[in-house]
């Protein structure tokens, strides 16, 4: 049916039509709902109910489609048409209507809804209700007739009414703002659009997003607006942004305003609540990267104010809140994401030119293959001629590597790599070139001081330097909050920065404060993030160790990291092996200077027989004896070793049971009283021993059966046992406070054949993991656990 035709004629009361007016009812037989309890009230004409009256505080979801009854009444022109359109001959058709952006469309385009009903043809909407029948209708007036939509109840009728009304008005504003002529009129229309969205009884995300998309399209198509027009539009749409993220095009507009007018009051008064909402509620910047870019530009605009970073500090504090715990879990991940992206952008030119610069393998090999490469960008290698070494018959040892190498310069427009060589023979002796086809070297290895490339530093443009300083300082601020530090350490593991940033001395110097905060935190979930996430991939510990490109001191940070890691790292022996293989020289140097942590490390290496080379052992002993603290600790080590030899001397009992209520001190006193080299079965059941007694248990070389039933032996003790008692066959942990964290370490005890974990905090996943990794395990008790 054509809804665009014209009509005429009138109908009198009771089936007679009047010329349509907004204030007059169309159908005489319709009347307004009667007041409850008034039975004497005569039936009158149907009246239109206002929006506020019809909503009466109700809220509705915006309809996009639905099933409804449809009836179309044409304005009669002849006597016959009056008869055919009377209420007795009206016909209702069921339709599934869809509310598109421009029209009402039926899924079955037949009958009344053969053609779509455009919003532009709808002249008015009314809510109608019959007096004596429960028919809830919406009246849509169009030229030449009326469309009646009948719903099942009053709520659905009102929902259809408000949804069609909303679609109609949005369609009108979209057309009006599509081709603006006068901006003063446009501004009034924008304000009216915002007021309509704020007062609508519809509750839907699109109610506020649709006006924002209309305005963002308007701004994208009109880029020649004045700064004052910008601010007027931003102020006008500010109420919509209180509970909604700006769309991407609007984010671009906001970014432009932050860059061009960072000192505008709009940045503080309007953008601040918008950015706060983004940081509190955004779940993934990957889905809308322009939200992240807008947040980044907003923070840079704050940094341009007179107070500079003080304003940024106050903003970060406002995001955290005054209490010790931030109530919004998404703030920290979002702030870190913004910082990482901003820092990455500072080195983007260098990263983009990475394909045209010497590869990591060539840098490591001293660019020996450079003659075979033809980079499209200009590349200049400065190689000062090394002094001719004196001819000798013996090969002199290679010189020690400097801890703080002289910087070199790399520019994005012309890559300039400075190479400093001592001599070719020495370089080949210290580091052999990898074979053809080897994989790319480790990230940190490429940045370590080497004869081929002592250092690689980068000069940034002035703007990029300011951006780097701003967001590096924000990372430092974040690390100052105790509740944020564990999550921050996790977010920065593995190292998320490009190698160009790690080669930049200013950046690593700024980030050193963050790493120091991690190293000072006693919580294991914080300082354990200093280590690499997996074998073969270096972490912050390697980067800031002596020899790493970020190490700018004499090893103080390295010593503090080793101290905190040794205090909680359950892989003590493995950690010592790693230090002996890669950092023995720096450890000895710091011990020679009296660093107590490094003295303890060297003593542990000797005690656990980490060092096999006799000459290296003698050098470590000489280093320890060169300082008072080292000499004292070495003498204590010798005493312990003599006691250990006496303890492990063959002889003594093969079975031993401690009385109940015995303590760690009682066990230590007993084991120091004689020889226990033959002890195979030890029962500490129902005693008061804790994980601290593991230091004594690992000294028993023949121990095969250990009963810890109903003790306070925990995860820390299990980790130590798993590292030193590889021959243990029977272990009873019934009713001990061990958890998955300690039980998982038992997977390295391949000799275990009987394991009792009754009444512990064992989970099903850990139990399956242990069964898979312990091939000799035959007897297992997991009663009263999750795995039971």
PDB file of C-alpha atoms in Angstrom, residues 238-358:
ATOM      1  CA  UNK A 238      29.517  16.987  27.127  1.00  0.00           C
ATOM      2  CA  UNK A 239      26.396  15.620  28.920  1.00  0.00           C
ATOM      3  CA  UNK A 240      26.277  12.667  26.512  1.00  0.00           C
ATOM      4  CA  UNK A 241      29.880  11.769  27.301  1.00  0.00           C
ATOM      5  CA  UNK A 242      29.321  11.345  31.027  1.00  0.00           C
ATOM      6  CA  UNK A 243      28.126   7.753  30.587  1.00  0.00           C
ATOM      7  CA  UNK A 244      29.356   6.891  27.081  1.00  0.00           C
ATOM      8  CA  UNK A 245      32.659   6.418  25.296  1.00  0.00           C
ATOM      9  CA  UNK A 246      33.143   8.790  22.339  1.00  0.00           C
ATOM     10  CA  UNK A 247      33.061   7.082  18.913  1.00  0.00           C
ATOM     11  CA  UNK A 248      36.313   6.820  16.903  1.00  0.00           C
ATOM     12  CA  UNK A 249      35.754   9.901  14.710  1.00  0.00           C
ATOM     13  CA  UNK A 250      34.929  11.973  17.767  1.00  0.00           C
ATOM     14  CA  UNK A 251      38.103  10.715  19.436  1.00  0.00           C
ATOM     15  CA  UNK A 252      40.060  12.038  16.457  1.00  0.00           C
ATOM     16  CA  UNK A 253      38.377  15.414  16.916  1.00  0.00           C
ATOM     17  CA  UNK A 254      39.216  15.430  20.633  1.00  0.00           C
ATOM     18  CA  UNK A 255      42.835  14.455  19.915  1.00  0.00           C
ATOM     19  CA  UNK A 256      43.162  17.342  17.499  1.00  0.00           C
ATOM     20  CA  UNK A 257      41.789  19.747  20.082  1.00  0.00           C
ATOM     21  CA  UNK A 258      44.221  18.451  22.738  1.00  0.00           C
ATOM     22  CA  UNK A 259      47.155  18.924  20.360  1.00  0.00           C
ATOM     23  CA  UNK A 260      46.163  22.366  19.092  1.00  0.00           C
ATOM     24  CA  UNK A 261      44.758  23.866  22.310  1.00  0.00           C
ATOM     25  CA  UNK A 262      46.233  21.938  25.267  1.00  0.00           C
ATOM     26  CA  UNK A 263      45.681  24.862  27.648  1.00  0.00           C
ATOM     27  CA  UNK A 264      41.983  25.198  26.834  1.00  0.00           C
ATOM     28  CA  UNK A 265      39.661  24.883  29.828  1.00  0.00           C
ATOM     29  CA  UNK A 266      37.663  22.361  27.828  1.00  0.00           C
ATOM     30  CA  UNK A 267      40.509  19.877  28.345  1.00  0.00           C
ATOM     31  CA  UNK A 268      40.194  20.090  32.129  1.00  0.00           C
ATOM     32  CA  UNK A 269      36.448  20.599  32.515  1.00  0.00           C
ATOM     33  CA  UNK A 270      35.035  18.366  29.765  1.00  0.00           C
ATOM     34  CA  UNK A 271      37.699  15.820  28.849  1.00  0.00           C
ATOM     35  CA  UNK A 272      38.713  14.869  32.391  1.00  0.00           C
ATOM     36  CA  UNK A 273      35.499  12.965  33.283  1.00  0.00           C
ATOM     37  CA  UNK A 274      35.496  11.374  29.821  1.00  0.00           C
ATOM     38  CA  UNK A 275      39.056  10.057  30.201  1.00  0.00           C
ATOM     39  CA  UNK A 276      38.339   8.933  33.758  1.00  0.00           C
ATOM     40  CA  UNK A 277      35.400   6.898  32.520  1.00  0.00           C
ATOM     41  CA  UNK A 278      37.503   5.380  29.721  1.00  0.00           C
ATOM     42  CA  UNK A 279      40.207   4.297  32.165  1.00  0.00           C
ATOM     43  CA  UNK A 280      37.695   2.872  34.637  1.00  0.00           C
ATOM     44  CA  UNK A 281      35.463   0.971  32.219  1.00  0.00           C
ATOM     45  CA  UNK A 282      37.346   0.224  29.004  1.00  0.00           C
ATOM     46  CA  UNK A 283      38.000  -3.500  28.626  1.00  0.00           C
ATOM     47  CA  UNK A 284      40.137  -3.648  25.494  1.00  0.00           C
ATOM     48  CA  UNK A 285      41.926  -0.807  23.720  1.00  0.00           C
ATOM     49  CA  UNK A 286      42.550  -3.189  20.834  1.00  0.00           C
ATOM     50  CA  UNK A 287      38.902  -2.905  19.810  1.00  0.00           C
ATOM     51  CA  UNK A 288      39.024   0.908  19.833  1.00  0.00           C
ATOM     52  CA  UNK A 289      42.623   2.159  19.630  1.00  0.00           C
ATOM     53  CA  UNK A 290      41.465   5.756  19.210  1.00  0.00           C
ATOM     54  CA  UNK A 291      40.205   5.750  22.791  1.00  0.00           C
ATOM     55  CA  UNK A 292      43.768   4.963  23.828  1.00  0.00           C
ATOM     56  CA  UNK A 293      45.133   7.665  21.543  1.00  0.00           C
ATOM     57  CA  UNK A 294      42.682  10.211  22.985  1.00  0.00           C
ATOM     58  CA  UNK A 295      43.732   9.278  26.536  1.00  0.00           C
ATOM     59  CA  UNK A 296      47.360   9.648  25.515  1.00  0.00           C
ATOM     60  CA  UNK A 297      46.808  13.096  23.982  1.00  0.00           C
ATOM     61  CA  UNK A 298      44.811  14.198  27.022  1.00  0.00           C
ATOM     62  CA  UNK A 299      47.677  13.301  29.376  1.00  0.00           C
ATOM     63  CA  UNK A 300      50.137  15.122  27.118  1.00  0.00           C
ATOM     64  CA  UNK A 301      47.839  18.156  27.184  1.00  0.00           C
ATOM     65  CA  UNK A 302      47.894  18.080  30.990  1.00  0.00           C
ATOM     66  CA  UNK A 303      51.673  17.951  30.818  1.00  0.00           C
ATOM     67  CA  UNK A 304      51.669  21.170  28.750  1.00  0.00           C
ATOM     68  CA  UNK A 305      49.980  23.156  31.522  1.00  0.00           C
ATOM     69  CA  UNK A 306      51.971  25.481  33.729  1.00  0.00           C
ATOM     70  CA  UNK A 307      52.189  22.991  36.598  1.00  0.00           C
ATOM     71  CA  UNK A 308      53.253  20.283  34.139  1.00  0.00           C
ATOM     72  CA  UNK A 309      53.783  16.897  35.733  1.00  0.00           C
ATOM     73  CA  UNK A 310      52.208  18.003  39.007  1.00  0.00           C
ATOM     74  CA  UNK A 311      48.852  18.066  37.223  1.00  0.00           C
ATOM     75  CA  UNK A 312      49.540  14.611  35.799  1.00  0.00           C
ATOM     76  CA  UNK A 313      50.435  13.332  39.277  1.00  0.00           C
ATOM     77  CA  UNK A 314      47.158  14.668  40.671  1.00  0.00           C
ATOM     78  CA  UNK A 315      45.274  13.012  37.818  1.00  0.00           C
ATOM     79  CA  UNK A 316      46.956   9.629  38.470  1.00  0.00           C
ATOM     80  CA  UNK A 317      46.181   9.987  42.171  1.00  0.00           C
ATOM     81  CA  UNK A 318      42.545  10.768  41.395  1.00  0.00           C
ATOM     82  CA  UNK A 319      42.362   7.589  39.311  1.00  0.00           C
ATOM     83  CA  UNK A 320      43.778   5.514  42.159  1.00  0.00           C
ATOM     84  CA  UNK A 321      41.641   7.076  44.863  1.00  0.00           C
ATOM     85  CA  UNK A 322      42.467   8.188  48.410  1.00  0.00           C
ATOM     86  CA  UNK A 323      42.365   4.715  49.950  1.00  0.00           C
ATOM     87  CA  UNK A 324      45.116   2.122  49.931  1.00  0.00           C
ATOM     88  CA  UNK A 325      43.243  -0.033  47.423  1.00  0.00           C
ATOM     89  CA  UNK A 326      42.098   1.223  44.029  1.00  0.00           C
ATOM     90  CA  UNK A 327      38.388   0.345  43.629  1.00  0.00           C
ATOM     91  CA  UNK A 328      38.580   0.138  39.835  1.00  0.00           C
ATOM     92  CA  UNK A 329      40.509  -2.924  38.573  1.00  0.00           C
ATOM     93  CA  UNK A 330      40.706  -1.714  34.963  1.00  0.00           C
ATOM     94  CA  UNK A 331      42.504   1.578  35.699  1.00  0.00           C
ATOM     95  CA  UNK A 332      46.014   0.151  36.004  1.00  0.00           C
ATOM     96  CA  UNK A 333      45.943  -2.092  32.876  1.00  0.00           C
ATOM     97  CA  UNK A 334      44.519   0.778  30.833  1.00  0.00           C
ATOM     98  CA  UNK A 335      47.123   3.253  32.096  1.00  0.00           C
ATOM     99  CA  UNK A 336      49.925   0.785  31.368  1.00  0.00           C
ATOM    100  CA  UNK A 337      48.545   0.167  27.869  1.00  0.00           C
ATOM    101  CA  UNK A 338      48.537   3.920  27.198  1.00  0.00           C
ATOM    102  CA  UNK A 339      52.105   4.256  28.496  1.00  0.00           C
ATOM    103  CA  UNK A 340      53.404   1.341  26.428  1.00  0.00           C
ATOM    104  CA  UNK A 341      51.798   2.650  23.249  1.00  0.00           C
ATOM    105  CA  UNK A 342      53.111   6.172  23.856  1.00  0.00           C
ATOM    106  CA  UNK A 343      56.656   4.948  24.507  1.00  0.00           C
ATOM    107  CA  UNK A 344      56.484   2.731  21.428  1.00  0.00           C
ATOM    108  CA  UNK A 345      55.447   5.729  19.324  1.00  0.00           C
ATOM    109  CA  UNK A 346      58.607   7.583  20.396  1.00  0.00           C
ATOM    110  CA  UNK A 347      60.740   4.970  18.636  1.00  0.00           C
ATOM    111  CA  UNK A 348      58.397   4.315  15.736  1.00  0.00           C
ATOM    112  CA  UNK A 349      60.699   5.845  13.136  1.00  0.00           C
ATOM    113  CA  UNK A 350      63.571   3.659  14.279  1.00  0.00           C
ATOM    114  CA  UNK A 351      61.352   0.580  14.374  1.00  0.00           C
ATOM    115  CA  UNK A 352      60.061   1.264  10.853  1.00  0.00           C
ATOM    116  CA  UNK A 353      63.628   1.536   9.590  1.00  0.00           C
ATOM    117  CA  UNK A 354      64.615  -1.690  11.341  1.00  0.00           C
ATOM    118  CA  UNK A 355      64.440  -3.658   8.082  1.00  0.00           C
ATOM    119  CA  UNK A 356      66.984  -1.296   6.555  1.00  0.00           C
ATOM    120  CA  UNK A 357      69.362  -1.303   9.509  1.00  0.00           C
ATOM    121  CA  UNK A 358      71.941  -3.947  10.352  1.00  0.00           C
TER     122      UNK A 358
END
